[in-house]
Coordinates of C-alpha atoms and ligand atoms in Angstrom, one line a residue:
V1 CA -13.4 -17.2 -38.7
F2 CA -13.6 -16.7 -34.9
M3 CA -10.6 -16.4 -32.6
I4 CA -10.6 -15.2 -29.0
G5 CA -7.7 -12.9 -28.0
I6 CA -7.0 -12.8 -24.3
F7 CA -4.7 -10.3 -22.7
D8 CA -3.2 -9.3 -19.4
S9 CA 0.1 -7.8 -18.0
G10 CA 1.4 -11.3 -17.5
I11 CA 0.3 -14.8 -16.4
G12 CA -2.8 -13.6 -14.5
G13 CA -5.1 -13.9 -17.6
L14 CA -4.0 -17.5 -18.1
G15 CA -6.3 -18.4 -15.2
V16 CA -9.2 -17.0 -17.3
A17 CA -7.8 -18.6 -20.5
I18 CA -7.9 -22.0 -18.7
Q19 CA -11.5 -21.5 -17.8
I20 CA -12.4 -20.5 -21.3
R21 CA -10.6 -23.5 -22.6
K22 CA -12.7 -25.8 -20.3
K23 CA -15.9 -24.3 -21.5
A24 CA -15.0 -24.0 -25.2
P25 CA -12.6 -26.9 -25.9
R26 CA -12.6 -26.3 -29.6
A27 CA -12.4 -22.5 -29.7
D28 CA -9.3 -20.8 -31.2
L29 CA -7.5 -18.8 -28.5
V30 CA -4.6 -16.5 -28.7
Y31 CA -2.9 -15.1 -25.5
F32 CA -0.9 -12.0 -24.9
G33 CA 1.0 -11.4 -21.6
D34 CA 2.5 -7.9 -21.7
L35 CA 5.6 -8.8 -19.6
A36 CA 7.5 -5.8 -21.0
N37 CA 5.1 -3.4 -19.3
M38 CA 4.1 -5.4 -16.2
P39 CA 2.9 -4.4 -13.6
Y40 CA -0.2 -2.5 -14.8
G41 CA -1.3 -1.8 -11.2
P42 CA 0.6 1.4 -10.6
R43 CA -0.3 3.0 -14.0
K44 CA -2.7 5.8 -14.9
T45 CA -5.9 5.4 -16.9
E46 CA -4.4 7.0 -20.1
E47 CA -1.5 4.6 -20.0
L48 CA -3.8 1.6 -19.4
F49 CA -5.9 2.8 -22.3
K50 CA -2.8 2.8 -24.6
L51 CA -1.7 -0.6 -23.3
T52 CA -5.2 -2.0 -24.0
L53 CA -5.1 -0.7 -27.6
N54 CA -1.6 -2.1 -28.1
A55 CA -2.6 -5.5 -26.8
M56 CA -5.7 -5.5 -29.0
R57 CA -3.8 -4.5 -32.1
F58 CA -1.2 -7.2 -31.5
L59 CA -3.9 -9.8 -30.9
K60 CA -5.8 -8.6 -34.0
S61 CA -2.6 -9.0 -36.1
R62 CA -2.5 -12.6 -34.8
G63 CA -6.0 -13.2 -36.0
A64 CA -8.1 -12.4 -32.9
T65 CA -11.7 -11.4 -33.7
Q66 CA -13.1 -11.1 -30.1
F67 CA -11.2 -9.8 -27.1
V68 CA -11.0 -10.6 -23.4
A69 CA -9.3 -8.0 -21.1
A70 CA -8.3 -10.6 -18.5
C71 CA -7.0 -7.9 -16.2
N72 CA -9.1 -6.0 -13.7
S73 CA -6.7 -3.0 -13.9
L74 CA -7.7 -2.5 -17.6
S75 CA -11.4 -2.5 -16.9
V76 CA -11.4 1.2 -16.3
A77 CA -10.0 1.6 -19.9
V78 CA -12.1 -1.0 -21.6
I79 CA -15.1 1.3 -22.4
A80 CA -17.4 1.4 -25.4
P81 CA -15.3 3.9 -27.5
L82 CA -12.4 1.4 -27.3
A83 CA -14.5 -1.3 -29.0
D84 CA -15.5 1.3 -31.6
L85 CA -11.9 1.7 -32.6
F86 CA -12.0 -1.9 -33.7
E87 CA -15.1 -1.3 -35.6
T88 CA -15.7 -4.8 -37.0
P89 CA -19.4 -5.3 -36.3
K90 CA -19.0 -8.2 -33.9
T91 CA -16.1 -6.9 -31.9
R92 CA -16.8 -6.9 -28.2
V93 CA -14.4 -6.5 -25.4
I94 CA -15.3 -8.6 -22.4
E95 CA -13.7 -7.3 -19.2
M96 CA -13.5 -8.7 -15.6
V97 CA -15.6 -6.3 -13.5
A98 CA -19.2 -6.7 -14.7
P99 CA -19.2 -10.6 -14.7
T100 CA -17.4 -10.5 -11.3
V101 CA -20.0 -8.2 -9.7
S102 CA -23.0 -10.3 -11.0
A103 CA -21.4 -13.6 -9.9
V104 CA -20.6 -12.3 -6.4
C105 CA -24.0 -10.7 -5.9
E106 CA -25.6 -14.1 -6.8
R107 CA -23.4 -15.8 -4.4
T108 CA -23.7 -13.8 -1.2
S109 CA -25.6 -10.9 0.4
G110 CA -22.9 -10.8 3.2
K111 CA -19.9 -8.6 3.6
I112 CA -17.5 -8.6 0.7
L113 CA -13.8 -7.7 0.6
I114 CA -12.2 -7.1 -2.8
V115 CA -8.4 -7.4 -3.1
A116 CA -7.0 -5.7 -6.2
T117 CA -4.2 -3.6 -7.6
L118 CA -3.8 0.2 -7.0
A119 CA -5.2 1.1 -10.4
T120 CA -8.4 -0.9 -9.8
V121 CA -8.9 0.5 -6.3
R122 CA -8.2 4.1 -7.4
S123 CA -10.7 3.8 -10.3
G124 CA -13.4 3.0 -7.8
I125 CA -14.9 0.7 -10.3
Y126 CA -15.8 -2.2 -7.9
K127 CA -17.0 0.1 -5.1
R128 CA -19.4 1.9 -7.5
A129 CA -20.7 -1.3 -9.1
F130 CA -21.3 -3.1 -5.8
T131 CA -22.8 -0.1 -4.2
Q132 CA -25.3 0.2 -7.1
Q133 CA -26.3 -3.3 -6.4
G134 CA -26.9 -2.4 -2.7
A135 CA -24.1 -4.8 -1.7
S136 CA -21.9 -4.2 1.3
V137 CA -18.3 -4.0 0.1
D138 CA -14.8 -3.0 1.1
V139 CA -11.8 -2.7 -1.2
I140 CA -8.1 -3.0 -0.4
A141 CA -5.1 -2.7 -2.7
L142 CA -2.2 -5.1 -2.5
P143 CA 0.2 -3.1 -4.7
E144 CA 3.1 -5.6 -4.6
L145 CA 1.2 -8.9 -5.0
A146 CA 0.8 -9.3 -8.7
E147 CA 4.5 -8.7 -9.4
A148 CA 5.5 -11.0 -6.5
I149 CA 3.4 -13.8 -8.0
E150 CA 4.8 -13.2 -11.5
H151 CA 8.3 -13.5 -10.0
Q152 CA 7.4 -16.7 -8.1
A153 CA 8.0 -15.2 -4.6
C154 CA 8.1 -17.7 -1.8
E155 CA 5.1 -18.4 0.5
K156 CA 6.6 -16.4 3.3
E157 CA 7.1 -13.3 1.2
L158 CA 3.6 -13.6 -0.2
E159 CA 2.2 -14.1 3.3
A160 CA 3.8 -10.8 4.4
I161 CA 2.4 -9.0 1.3
I162 CA -1.2 -10.2 1.8
A163 CA -1.2 -9.6 5.6
P164 CA -3.0 -6.2 5.4
A165 CA -5.8 -7.8 3.4
V166 CA -6.2 -10.7 5.9
Q167 CA -6.3 -8.2 8.8
K168 CA -8.9 -6.0 6.9
A169 CA -11.1 -9.0 6.1
I170 CA -11.2 -9.9 9.8
N171 CA -11.7 -6.3 10.9
V172 CA -14.7 -5.8 8.6
R173 CA -16.0 -9.3 9.2
A174 CA -15.9 -10.2 5.5
E175 CA -17.7 -13.4 4.4
L176 CA -16.3 -13.5 0.9
L177 CA -12.9 -12.3 -0.3
V178 CA -12.9 -11.7 -4.1
F179 CA -9.7 -11.8 -6.2
G180 CA -10.0 -8.6 -8.1
C181 CA -6.8 -9.1 -9.9
T182 CA -6.2 -12.1 -12.1
Q183 CA -2.8 -12.9 -10.7
F184 CA -4.1 -13.2 -7.2
P185 CA -5.9 -16.6 -7.5
F186 CA -2.4 -18.1 -8.0
A187 CA -1.7 -17.3 -4.3
R188 CA -5.0 -18.9 -3.2
S189 CA -3.3 -21.3 -0.9
V190 CA -1.3 -18.5 0.8
F191 CA -4.6 -16.7 1.5
L192 CA -6.1 -19.9 2.8
H193 CA -3.2 -20.7 5.2
S194 CA -3.1 -17.1 6.5
F195 CA -6.9 -17.2 7.3
E196 CA -6.5 -20.6 8.9
K197 CA -3.7 -19.4 11.1
R198 CA -6.0 -16.6 12.3
G199 CA -8.8 -19.1 12.8
Y200 CA -11.0 -17.0 10.5
E201 CA -13.5 -18.7 8.2
I202 CA -14.0 -17.0 4.8
E203 CA -14.8 -18.0 1.3
L204 CA -12.2 -17.1 -1.4
F205 CA -13.8 -16.3 -4.7
D206 CA -12.0 -16.4 -8.1
P207 CA -14.1 -14.8 -10.8
S208 CA -12.3 -16.4 -13.7
E209 CA -15.1 -19.0 -14.3
A210 CA -17.8 -16.3 -14.3
V211 CA -15.8 -14.3 -16.9
A212 CA -15.4 -17.5 -19.0
D213 CA -19.2 -18.0 -18.9
E214 CA -19.6 -14.5 -20.2
V215 CA -17.1 -15.3 -23.0
Ligands
DGL1 N1 -3.7 -8.8 -13.9 C1 -3.9 -7.5 -13.6 C2 -5.3 -7.3 -12.9 O1 -6.1 -8.2 -12.9 C3 -2.9 -6.6 -12.9 C4 -1.6 -7.1 -12.6 C5 -0.6 -5.9 -12.7 O2 -0.5 -5.1 -11.8 O3 0.1 -5.9 -13.8 O4 -5.5 -6.3 -12.3

């Protein structure tokens, strides 16, 4: 029996689930969006660790045998010892950061800007990984964006929230903007319009497909 358990704080991971579904049409999937505890972005590592364990326990109780942490903010907590707690020999937790970094490095050698939650930016996880690859990267937190997307904020509101990232991308002359939070691709058109308005050309990269490939 093989069942993929996918989890996130809310709807963000559904973007990853959709990509997994496209690549594995017959796989059994079970999804957990932790709406009771969203947002994850402002939380500390220990809390994120506990929330990861809770999500995995819940998904396991629903039959999951493999796990996908479809939430960048959890990556810092998704470390080897965590998988060891779920000691079934084949248990593996796939997280967002490693597949994202390899996909981005394959795509460009130009300047990269990562937009993410506070937890992800504070952890330094992307900065470290990209620097190790010799890539030129900047990171910016958009602390309100995930929740605003979850609550279906209007375009105008979203535009104001993402404005600092748009400005930063222009300032650092980024060629590629990476959605380092799984909710953010749902605001892709808002990013697109904001850059268009500024007359700035940039590629927007959603790592969900790269993560699905890994899965
Ligand atoms: N979906 C999560 C991520 O990718 C975080 C959203 C939240 O703050 O809850 O980082």
